[in-house]
PDB file of C-alpha atoms in Angstrom:
ATOM      1  CA  UNK A   1       0.022  -0.094   0.178  1.00  0.00           C
ATOM      2  CA  UNK A   2       1.410   3.043  -1.131  1.00  0.00           C
ATOM      3  CA  UNK A   3       1.238   6.770   1.557  1.00  0.00           C
ATOM      4  CA  UNK A   4      -1.738   7.686  -0.932  1.00  0.00           C
ATOM      5  CA  UNK A   5      -3.591   4.766  -0.635  1.00  0.00           C
ATOM      6  CA  UNK A   6      -6.775   4.776   2.333  1.00  0.00           C
ATOM      7  CA  UNK A   7      -6.420   1.549   4.600  1.00  0.00           C
ATOM      8  CA  UNK A   8     -10.099   2.259   5.362  1.00  0.00           C
ATOM      9  CA  UNK A   9     -12.226  -0.881   5.715  1.00  0.00           C
ATOM     10  CA  UNK A  10      -8.798  -2.663   5.737  1.00  0.00           C
ATOM     11  CA  UNK A  11      -8.464  -6.110   7.922  1.00  0.00           C
ATOM     12  CA  UNK A  12      -7.349  -6.698  11.368  1.00  0.00           C
ATOM     13  CA  UNK A  13      -4.355  -5.420  11.812  1.00  0.00           C
ATOM     14  CA  UNK A  14      -3.815  -3.291   8.564  1.00  0.00           C
ATOM     15  CA  UNK A  15      -1.719   0.131   8.769  1.00  0.00           C
ATOM     16  CA  UNK A  16      -4.033   2.813   9.382  1.00  0.00           C
ATOM     17  CA  UNK A  17      -4.378   5.898   6.738  1.00  0.00           C
ATOM     18  CA  UNK A  18      -2.554   8.345   9.082  1.00  0.00           C
ATOM     19  CA  UNK A  19       0.257   8.118  11.524  1.00  0.00           C
ATOM     20  CA  UNK A  20       0.045   7.982  15.705  1.00  0.00           C
ATOM     21  CA  UNK A  21      -1.192  11.477  16.811  1.00  0.00           C
ATOM     22  CA  UNK A  22      -2.250  13.011  13.269  1.00  0.00           C
ATOM     23  CA  UNK A  23      -5.152  14.695  12.333  1.00  0.00           C
ATOM     24  CA  UNK A  24      -6.336  15.224   8.726  1.00  0.00           C
ATOM     25  CA  UNK A  25      -6.550  18.670   7.286  1.00  0.00           C
ATOM     26  CA  UNK A  26      -7.192  19.133   3.849  1.00  0.00           C
ATOM     27  CA  UNK A  27      -6.474  22.829   3.584  1.00  0.00           C
ATOM     28  CA  UNK A  28      -2.482  22.973   3.359  1.00  0.00           C
ATOM     29  CA  UNK A  29      -1.605  26.624   5.477  1.00  0.00           C
ATOM     30  CA  UNK A  30       2.185  27.145   4.876  1.00  0.00           C
ATOM     31  CA  UNK A  31       4.353  27.116   7.842  1.00  0.00           C
ATOM     32  CA  UNK A  32       8.156  28.636   7.675  1.00  0.00           C
ATOM     33  CA  UNK A  33      10.732  30.087   9.559  1.00  0.00           C
ATOM     34  CA  UNK A  34      12.098  33.310   7.945  1.00  0.00           C
ATOM     35  CA  UNK A  35      10.972  35.784   5.181  1.00  0.00           C
ATOM     36  CA  UNK A  36       9.852  34.132   2.063  1.00  0.00           C
ATOM     37  CA  UNK A  37      12.978  34.797  -0.472  1.00  0.00           C
ATOM     38  CA  UNK A  38      12.900  36.936  -3.817  1.00  0.00           C
ATOM     39  CA  UNK A  39      13.095  34.735  -6.709  1.00  0.00           C
ATOM     40  CA  UNK A  40      15.546  35.901  -9.617  1.00  0.00           C
ATOM     41  CA  UNK A  41      16.031  33.578 -12.324  1.00  0.00           C
ATOM     42  CA  UNK A  42      18.911  35.029 -13.417  1.00  0.00           C
ATOM     43  CA  UNK A  43      21.053  34.582 -10.338  1.00  0.00           C
ATOM     44  CA  UNK A  44      19.048  31.082  -9.698  1.00  0.00           C
ATOM     45  CA  UNK A  45      21.207  27.671  -9.322  1.00  0.00           C
ATOM     46  CA  UNK A  46      20.564  24.438  -7.647  1.00  0.00           C
ATOM     47  CA  UNK A  47      23.951  22.661  -6.965  1.00  0.00           C
ATOM     48  CA  UNK A  48      25.330  18.934  -5.405  1.00  0.00           C
ATOM     49  CA  UNK A  49      28.334  19.428  -3.658  1.00  0.00           C
ATOM     50  CA  UNK A  50      30.062  17.045  -0.921  1.00  0.00           C
ATOM     51  CA  UNK A  51      31.358  13.741  -0.974  1.00  0.00           C
ATOM     52  CA  UNK A  52      30.890  12.982  -4.984  1.00  0.00           C
ATOM     53  CA  UNK A  53      32.380  10.484  -6.692  1.00  0.00           C
ATOM     54  CA  UNK A  54      33.851  12.616  -8.907  1.00  0.00           C
ATOM     55  CA  UNK A  55      35.026  14.998  -5.901  1.00  0.00           C
ATOM     56  CA  UNK A  56      33.332  17.747  -7.847  1.00  0.00           C
ATOM     57  CA  UNK A  57      30.603  19.994  -7.977  1.00  0.00           C
ATOM     58  CA  UNK A  58      27.447  19.952  -9.611  1.00  0.00           C
ATOM     59  CA  UNK A  59      25.492  22.576 -10.952  1.00  0.00           C
ATOM     60  CA  UNK A  60      22.605  23.442 -12.930  1.00  0.00           C
ATOM     61  CA  UNK A  61      20.984  26.684 -13.928  1.00  0.00           C
ATOM     62  CA  UNK A  62      17.067  27.753 -13.445  1.00  0.00           C
ATOM     63  CA  UNK A  63      16.772  26.781 -17.312  1.00  0.00           C
ATOM     64  CA  UNK A  64      19.066  23.428 -16.926  1.00  0.00           C
ATOM     65  CA  UNK A  65      16.876  22.116 -14.080  1.00  0.00           C
ATOM     66  CA  UNK A  66      13.845  22.568 -16.058  1.00  0.00           C
ATOM     67  CA  UNK A  67      15.077  19.998 -18.697  1.00  0.00           C
ATOM     68  CA  UNK A  68      15.879  17.561 -16.432  1.00  0.00           C
ATOM     69  CA  UNK A  69      13.482  14.242 -16.097  1.00  0.00           C
ATOM     70  CA  UNK A  70      10.098  14.848 -14.303  1.00  0.00           C
ATOM     71  CA  UNK A  71       7.923  12.697 -12.460  1.00  0.00           C
ATOM     72  CA  UNK A  72       4.268  13.168 -10.786  1.00  0.00           C
ATOM     73  CA  UNK A  73       3.886  12.096  -7.563  1.00  0.00           C
ATOM     74  CA  UNK A  74       0.805  11.423  -5.115  1.00  0.00           C
ATOM     75  CA  UNK A  75       1.821  11.170  -1.078  1.00  0.00           C
ATOM     76  CA  UNK A  76       0.103  12.512   2.087  1.00  0.00           C
ATOM     77  CA  UNK A  77       2.027  15.345   3.801  1.00  0.00           C
ATOM     78  CA  UNK A  78       2.627  15.049   7.885  1.00  0.00           C
ATOM     79  CA  UNK A  79       3.280  17.680   9.723  1.00  0.00           C
ATOM     80  CA  UNK A  80       5.120  17.397  13.170  1.00  0.00           C
ATOM     81  CA  UNK A  81       2.283  20.190  14.162  1.00  0.00           C
ATOM     82  CA  UNK A  82       0.169  17.341  14.398  1.00  0.00           C
ATOM     83  CA  UNK A  83      -1.690  17.847  10.673  1.00  0.00           C
ATOM     84  CA  UNK A  84      -1.685  15.490   7.671  1.00  0.00           C
ATOM     85  CA  UNK A  85      -2.789  16.862   4.039  1.00  0.00           C
ATOM     86  CA  UNK A  86      -3.806  13.825   2.489  1.00  0.00           C
ATOM     87  CA  UNK A  87      -3.240  12.995  -1.282  1.00  0.00           C
ATOM     88  CA  UNK A  88      -1.174  16.137  -2.250  1.00  0.00           C
ATOM     89  CA  UNK A  89      -0.144  16.171  -5.916  1.00  0.00           C
ATOM     90  CA  UNK A  90       3.579  17.276  -6.395  1.00  0.00           C
ATOM     91  CA  UNK A  91       5.512  17.073  -9.906  1.00  0.00           C
ATOM     92  CA  UNK A  92       9.232  17.173 -10.067  1.00  0.00           C
ATOM     93  CA  UNK A  93      12.678  15.579 -10.587  1.00  0.00           C
ATOM     94  CA  UNK A  94      13.228  12.929  -8.724  1.00  0.00           C
ATOM     95  CA  UNK A  95      15.324  12.327  -6.009  1.00  0.00           C
ATOM     96  CA  UNK A  96      17.000   9.322  -7.344  1.00  0.00           C
ATOM     97  CA  UNK A  97      17.580  10.983 -10.772  1.00  0.00           C
ATOM     98  CA  UNK A  98      19.660  13.542  -8.920  1.00  0.00           C
ATOM     99  CA  UNK A  99      21.420  10.636  -7.720  1.00  0.00           C
ATOM    100  CA  UNK A 100      22.316   9.462 -11.361  1.00  0.00           C
ATOM    101  CA  UNK A 101      23.229  12.541 -12.874  1.00  0.00           C
ATOM    102  CA  UNK A 102      25.427  13.588  -9.351  1.00  0.00           C
ATOM    103  CA  UNK A 103      26.955  10.354  -8.246  1.00  0.00           C
ATOM    104  CA  UNK A 104      28.156   9.954  -4.875  1.00  0.00           C
ATOM    105  CA  UNK A 105      30.672   8.471  -3.886  1.00  0.00           C
ATOM    106  CA  UNK A 106      30.410   4.795  -2.342  1.00  0.00           C
ATOM    107  CA  UNK A 107      31.256   6.068   1.390  1.00  0.00           C
ATOM    108  CA  UNK A 108      27.992   8.195   1.636  1.00  0.00           C
ATOM    109  CA  UNK A 109      25.757   7.797   4.439  1.00  0.00           C
ATOM    110  CA  UNK A 110      23.495  10.965   4.843  1.00  0.00           C
ATOM    111  CA  UNK A 111      22.711  13.984   2.887  1.00  0.00           C
ATOM    112  CA  UNK A 112      22.119  17.690   3.799  1.00  0.00           C
ATOM    113  CA  UNK A 113      19.398  19.568   2.182  1.00  0.00           C
ATOM    114  CA  UNK A 114      20.147  22.990   1.886  1.00  0.00           C
ATOM    115  CA  UNK A 115      17.478  26.000   1.498  1.00  0.00           C
ATOM    116  CA  UNK A 116      17.658  29.535   1.287  1.00  0.00           C
ATOM    117  CA  UNK A 117      19.165  31.827   4.108  1.00  0.00           C
ATOM    118  CA  UNK A 118      21.306  28.688   5.175  1.00  0.00           C
ATOM    119  CA  UNK A 119      18.115  26.376   6.061  1.00  0.00           C
ATOM    120  CA  UNK A 120      19.408  22.642   6.397  1.00  0.00           C
ATOM    121  CA  UNK A 121      17.590  19.353   7.217  1.00  0.00           C
ATOM    122  CA  UNK A 122      19.695  15.692   7.237  1.00  0.00           C
ATOM    123  CA  UNK A 123      18.207  12.594   6.597  1.00  0.00           C
ATOM    124  CA  UNK A 124      19.934   9.055   5.439  1.00  0.00           C
ATOM    125  CA  UNK A 125      20.695   8.836   1.994  1.00  0.00           C
ATOM    126  CA  UNK A 126      18.537   5.835   1.783  1.00  0.00           C
ATOM    127  CA  UNK A 127      15.508   8.606   2.875  1.00  0.00           C
ATOM    128  CA  UNK A 128      16.639  10.708   0.023  1.00  0.00           C
ATOM    129  CA  UNK A 129      16.123   7.762  -2.635  1.00  0.00           C
ATOM    130  CA  UNK A 130      12.926   6.635  -1.128  1.00  0.00           C
ATOM    131  CA  UNK A 131       9.716   6.383  -3.984  1.00  0.00           C
ATOM    132  CA  UNK A 132       7.949   9.383  -4.033  1.00  0.00           C
ATOM    133  CA  UNK A 133      11.016  11.773  -2.846  1.00  0.00           C
ATOM    134  CA  UNK A 134      11.092  14.628  -5.395  1.00  0.00           C
ATOM    135  CA  UNK A 135      12.489  18.155  -5.803  1.00  0.00           C
ATOM    136  CA  UNK A 136       9.226  19.369  -6.799  1.00  0.00           C
ATOM    137  CA  UNK A 137       8.431  22.825  -8.995  1.00  0.00           C
ATOM    138  CA  UNK A 138       4.346  22.170  -9.200  1.00  0.00           C
ATOM    139  CA  UNK A 139       1.851  21.237  -6.528  1.00  0.00           C
ATOM    140  CA  UNK A 140      -2.080  20.591  -7.851  1.00  0.00           C
ATOM    141  CA  UNK A 141      -1.075  20.887 -11.154  1.00  0.00           C
ATOM    142  CA  UNK A 142       0.548  24.616 -10.515  1.00  0.00           C
ATOM    143  CA  UNK A 143       3.824  26.489 -10.034  1.00  0.00           C
ATOM    144  CA  UNK A 144       4.273  26.198  -6.174  1.00  0.00           C
ATOM    145  CA  UNK A 145       3.262  29.166  -4.775  1.00  0.00           C
ATOM    146  CA  UNK A 146       5.877  31.349  -2.713  1.00  0.00           C
ATOM    147  CA  UNK A 147       4.802  30.702   0.522  1.00  0.00           C
ATOM    148  CA  UNK A 148       4.909  27.029  -0.540  1.00  0.00           C
ATOM    149  CA  UNK A 149       8.627  26.577  -1.748  1.00  0.00           C
ATOM    150  CA  UNK A 150       8.865  28.439  -5.146  1.00  0.00           C
ATOM    151  CA  UNK A 151      10.585  27.938  -7.082  1.00  0.00           C
ATOM    152  CA  UNK A 152      11.720  24.582  -5.988  1.00  0.00           C
ATOM    153  CA  UNK A 153      11.366  22.696  -2.881  1.00  0.00           C
ATOM    154  CA  UNK A 154      12.461  18.884  -1.313  1.00  0.00           C
ATOM    155  CA  UNK A 155       9.008  16.991  -0.866  1.00  0.00           C
ATOM    156  CA  UNK A 156      10.138  13.726   1.536  1.00  0.00           C
ATOM    157  CA  UNK A 157       6.794  12.454   2.260  1.00  0.00           C
ATOM    158  CA  UNK A 158       7.433   9.388   4.350  1.00  0.00           C
ATOM    159  CA  UNK A 159       8.770  11.582   6.839  1.00  0.00           C
ATOM    160  CA  UNK A 160       7.494  14.883   9.011  1.00  0.00           C
ATOM    161  CA  UNK A 161       7.447  18.018   6.847  1.00  0.00           C
ATOM    162  CA  UNK A 162      10.494  20.004   8.493  1.00  0.00           C
ATOM    163  CA  UNK A 163      12.516  17.627   6.238  1.00  0.00           C
ATOM    164  CA  UNK A 164      11.290  18.621   2.841  1.00  0.00           C
ATOM    165  CA  UNK A 165      13.251  21.738   2.277  1.00  0.00           C
ATOM    166  CA  UNK A 166      11.474  24.919   0.985  1.00  0.00           C
ATOM    167  CA  UNK A 167      13.568  27.411  -1.943  1.00  0.00           C
ATOM    168  CA  UNK A 168      15.630  24.417  -2.203  1.00  0.00           C
ATOM    169  CA  UNK A 169      19.695  25.514  -3.362  1.00  0.00           C
ATOM    170  CA  UNK A 170      21.648  22.579  -3.114  1.00  0.00           C
ATOM    171  CA  UNK A 171      22.559  19.146  -1.562  1.00  0.00           C
ATOM    172  CA  UNK A 172      25.686  18.035   0.211  1.00  0.00           C
ATOM    173  CA  UNK A 173      26.707  14.376   0.136  1.00  0.00           C
ATOM    174  CA  UNK A 174      27.976  13.366   3.579  1.00  0.00           C
ATOM    175  CA  UNK A 175      30.069  10.437   4.933  1.00  0.00           C
ATOM    176  CA  UNK A 176      28.783  10.708   8.353  1.00  0.00           C
ATOM    177  CA  UNK A 177      25.607  12.515   9.961  1.00  0.00           C
ATOM    178  CA  UNK A 178      25.216  15.984  11.006  1.00  0.00           C
ATOM    179  CA  UNK A 179      22.077  17.720  12.171  1.00  0.00           C
ATOM    180  CA  UNK A 180      20.471  20.290  10.202  1.00  0.00           C
ATOM    181  CA  UNK A 181      18.922  23.468  11.319  1.00  0.00           C
ATOM    182  CA  UNK A 182      15.500  22.351  13.602  1.00  0.00           C
ATOM    183  CA  UNK A 183      17.712  19.007  14.261  1.00  0.00           C
ATOM    184  CA  UNK A 184      19.812  21.358  16.308  1.00  0.00           C
ATOM    185  CA  UNK A 185      17.098  23.370  18.210  1.00  0.00           C
ATOM    186  CA  UNK A 186      15.196  20.012  19.394  1.00  0.00           C
ATOM    187  CA  UNK A 187      13.391  17.945  16.568  1.00  0.00           C
ATOM    188  CA  UNK A 188      14.511  14.255  16.502  1.00  0.00           C
ATOM    189  CA  UNK A 189      17.392  13.243  13.879  1.00  0.00           C
ATOM    190  CA  UNK A 190      15.140  10.824  12.031  1.00  0.00           C
ATOM    191  CA  UNK A 191      11.619  12.455  11.398  1.00  0.00           C
ATOM    192  CA  UNK A 192       9.561   9.048  11.079  1.00  0.00           C
ATOM    193  CA  UNK A 193       5.852  10.462  11.671  1.00  0.00           C
ATOM    194  CA  UNK A 194       4.915   6.437  11.868  1.00  0.00           C
ATOM    195  CA  UNK A 195       7.460   6.279  15.157  1.00  0.00           C
ATOM    196  CA  UNK A 196       6.176   9.689  16.442  1.00  0.00           C
ATOM    197  CA  UNK A 197      10.024  11.116  16.149  1.00  0.00           C
ATOM    198  CA  UNK A 198       9.233  14.474  16.556  1.00  0.00           C
ATOM    199  CA  UNK A 199      11.771  16.097  19.577  1.00  0.00           C
ATOM    200  CA  UNK A 200      14.964  15.081  20.504  1.00  0.00           C
ATOM    201  CA  UNK A 201      14.566  14.120  24.070  1.00  0.00           C
ATOM    202  CA  UNK A 202      12.587  11.007  22.286  1.00  0.00           C
ATOM    203  CA  UNK A 203      15.627  10.371  20.981  1.00  0.00           C
ATOM    204  CA  UNK A 204      17.623   6.994  21.553  1.00  0.00           C
ATOM    205  CA  UNK A 205      22.051   5.726  21.220  1.00  0.00           C
ATOM    206  CA  UNK A 206      22.142   5.606  17.527  1.00  0.00           C
ATOM    207  CA  UNK A 207      19.482   7.788  16.554  1.00  0.00           C
ATOM    208  CA  UNK A 208      21.659  10.757  15.712  1.00  0.00           C
ATOM    209  CA  UNK A 209      25.106  12.659  16.486  1.00  0.00           C
ATOM    210  CA  UNK A 210      25.184  15.140  19.353  1.00  0.00           C
ATOM    211  CA  UNK A 211      23.900  18.760  18.688  1.00  0.00           C
ATOM    212  CA  UNK A 212      26.485  21.308  18.624  1.00  0.00           C
TER     213      UNK A 212
END
């Protein structure tokens, strides 16, 4: 069963539609830290850097990024603030395509997604490669609204929404884990909504690196 499917009416032991502690909300009101950045296409680029197989940096302009292979996905969106938005349609470049075009070193275990103003979120490379993870340019069949991350946002539907970085500008390949913006400020390093990994005080040894 995909994350966009309804488990209603399923037999005993079937996975519920929503993770524990979540309530359905059909209006996706944006939440973010800081102001909405201004998009300047002539200055915009997307980069992949860090522990790449070539040891180099990959870069796409806005026009070049628009020519990359695209996909459409429909997934539930889970916010740590205890609401979930069912069946959100996204369109963009599959994260797996980024790793194909910019291969990581075999030693890479994690990625850091970087947005405007230095915002960041870390995740395991396996989470980044999961089915349904996209670098989205569209939502509900239209370009992303500025408050939803225009021109580009990462969508990691199987993790809490703070991992789905808005105004995405780069991805860093890492050979070890390092906490991102909210993970340094008390949010759980893993962010699995099915385990209710909301806050760092819930972490067990091995869940993540120490906070700075």
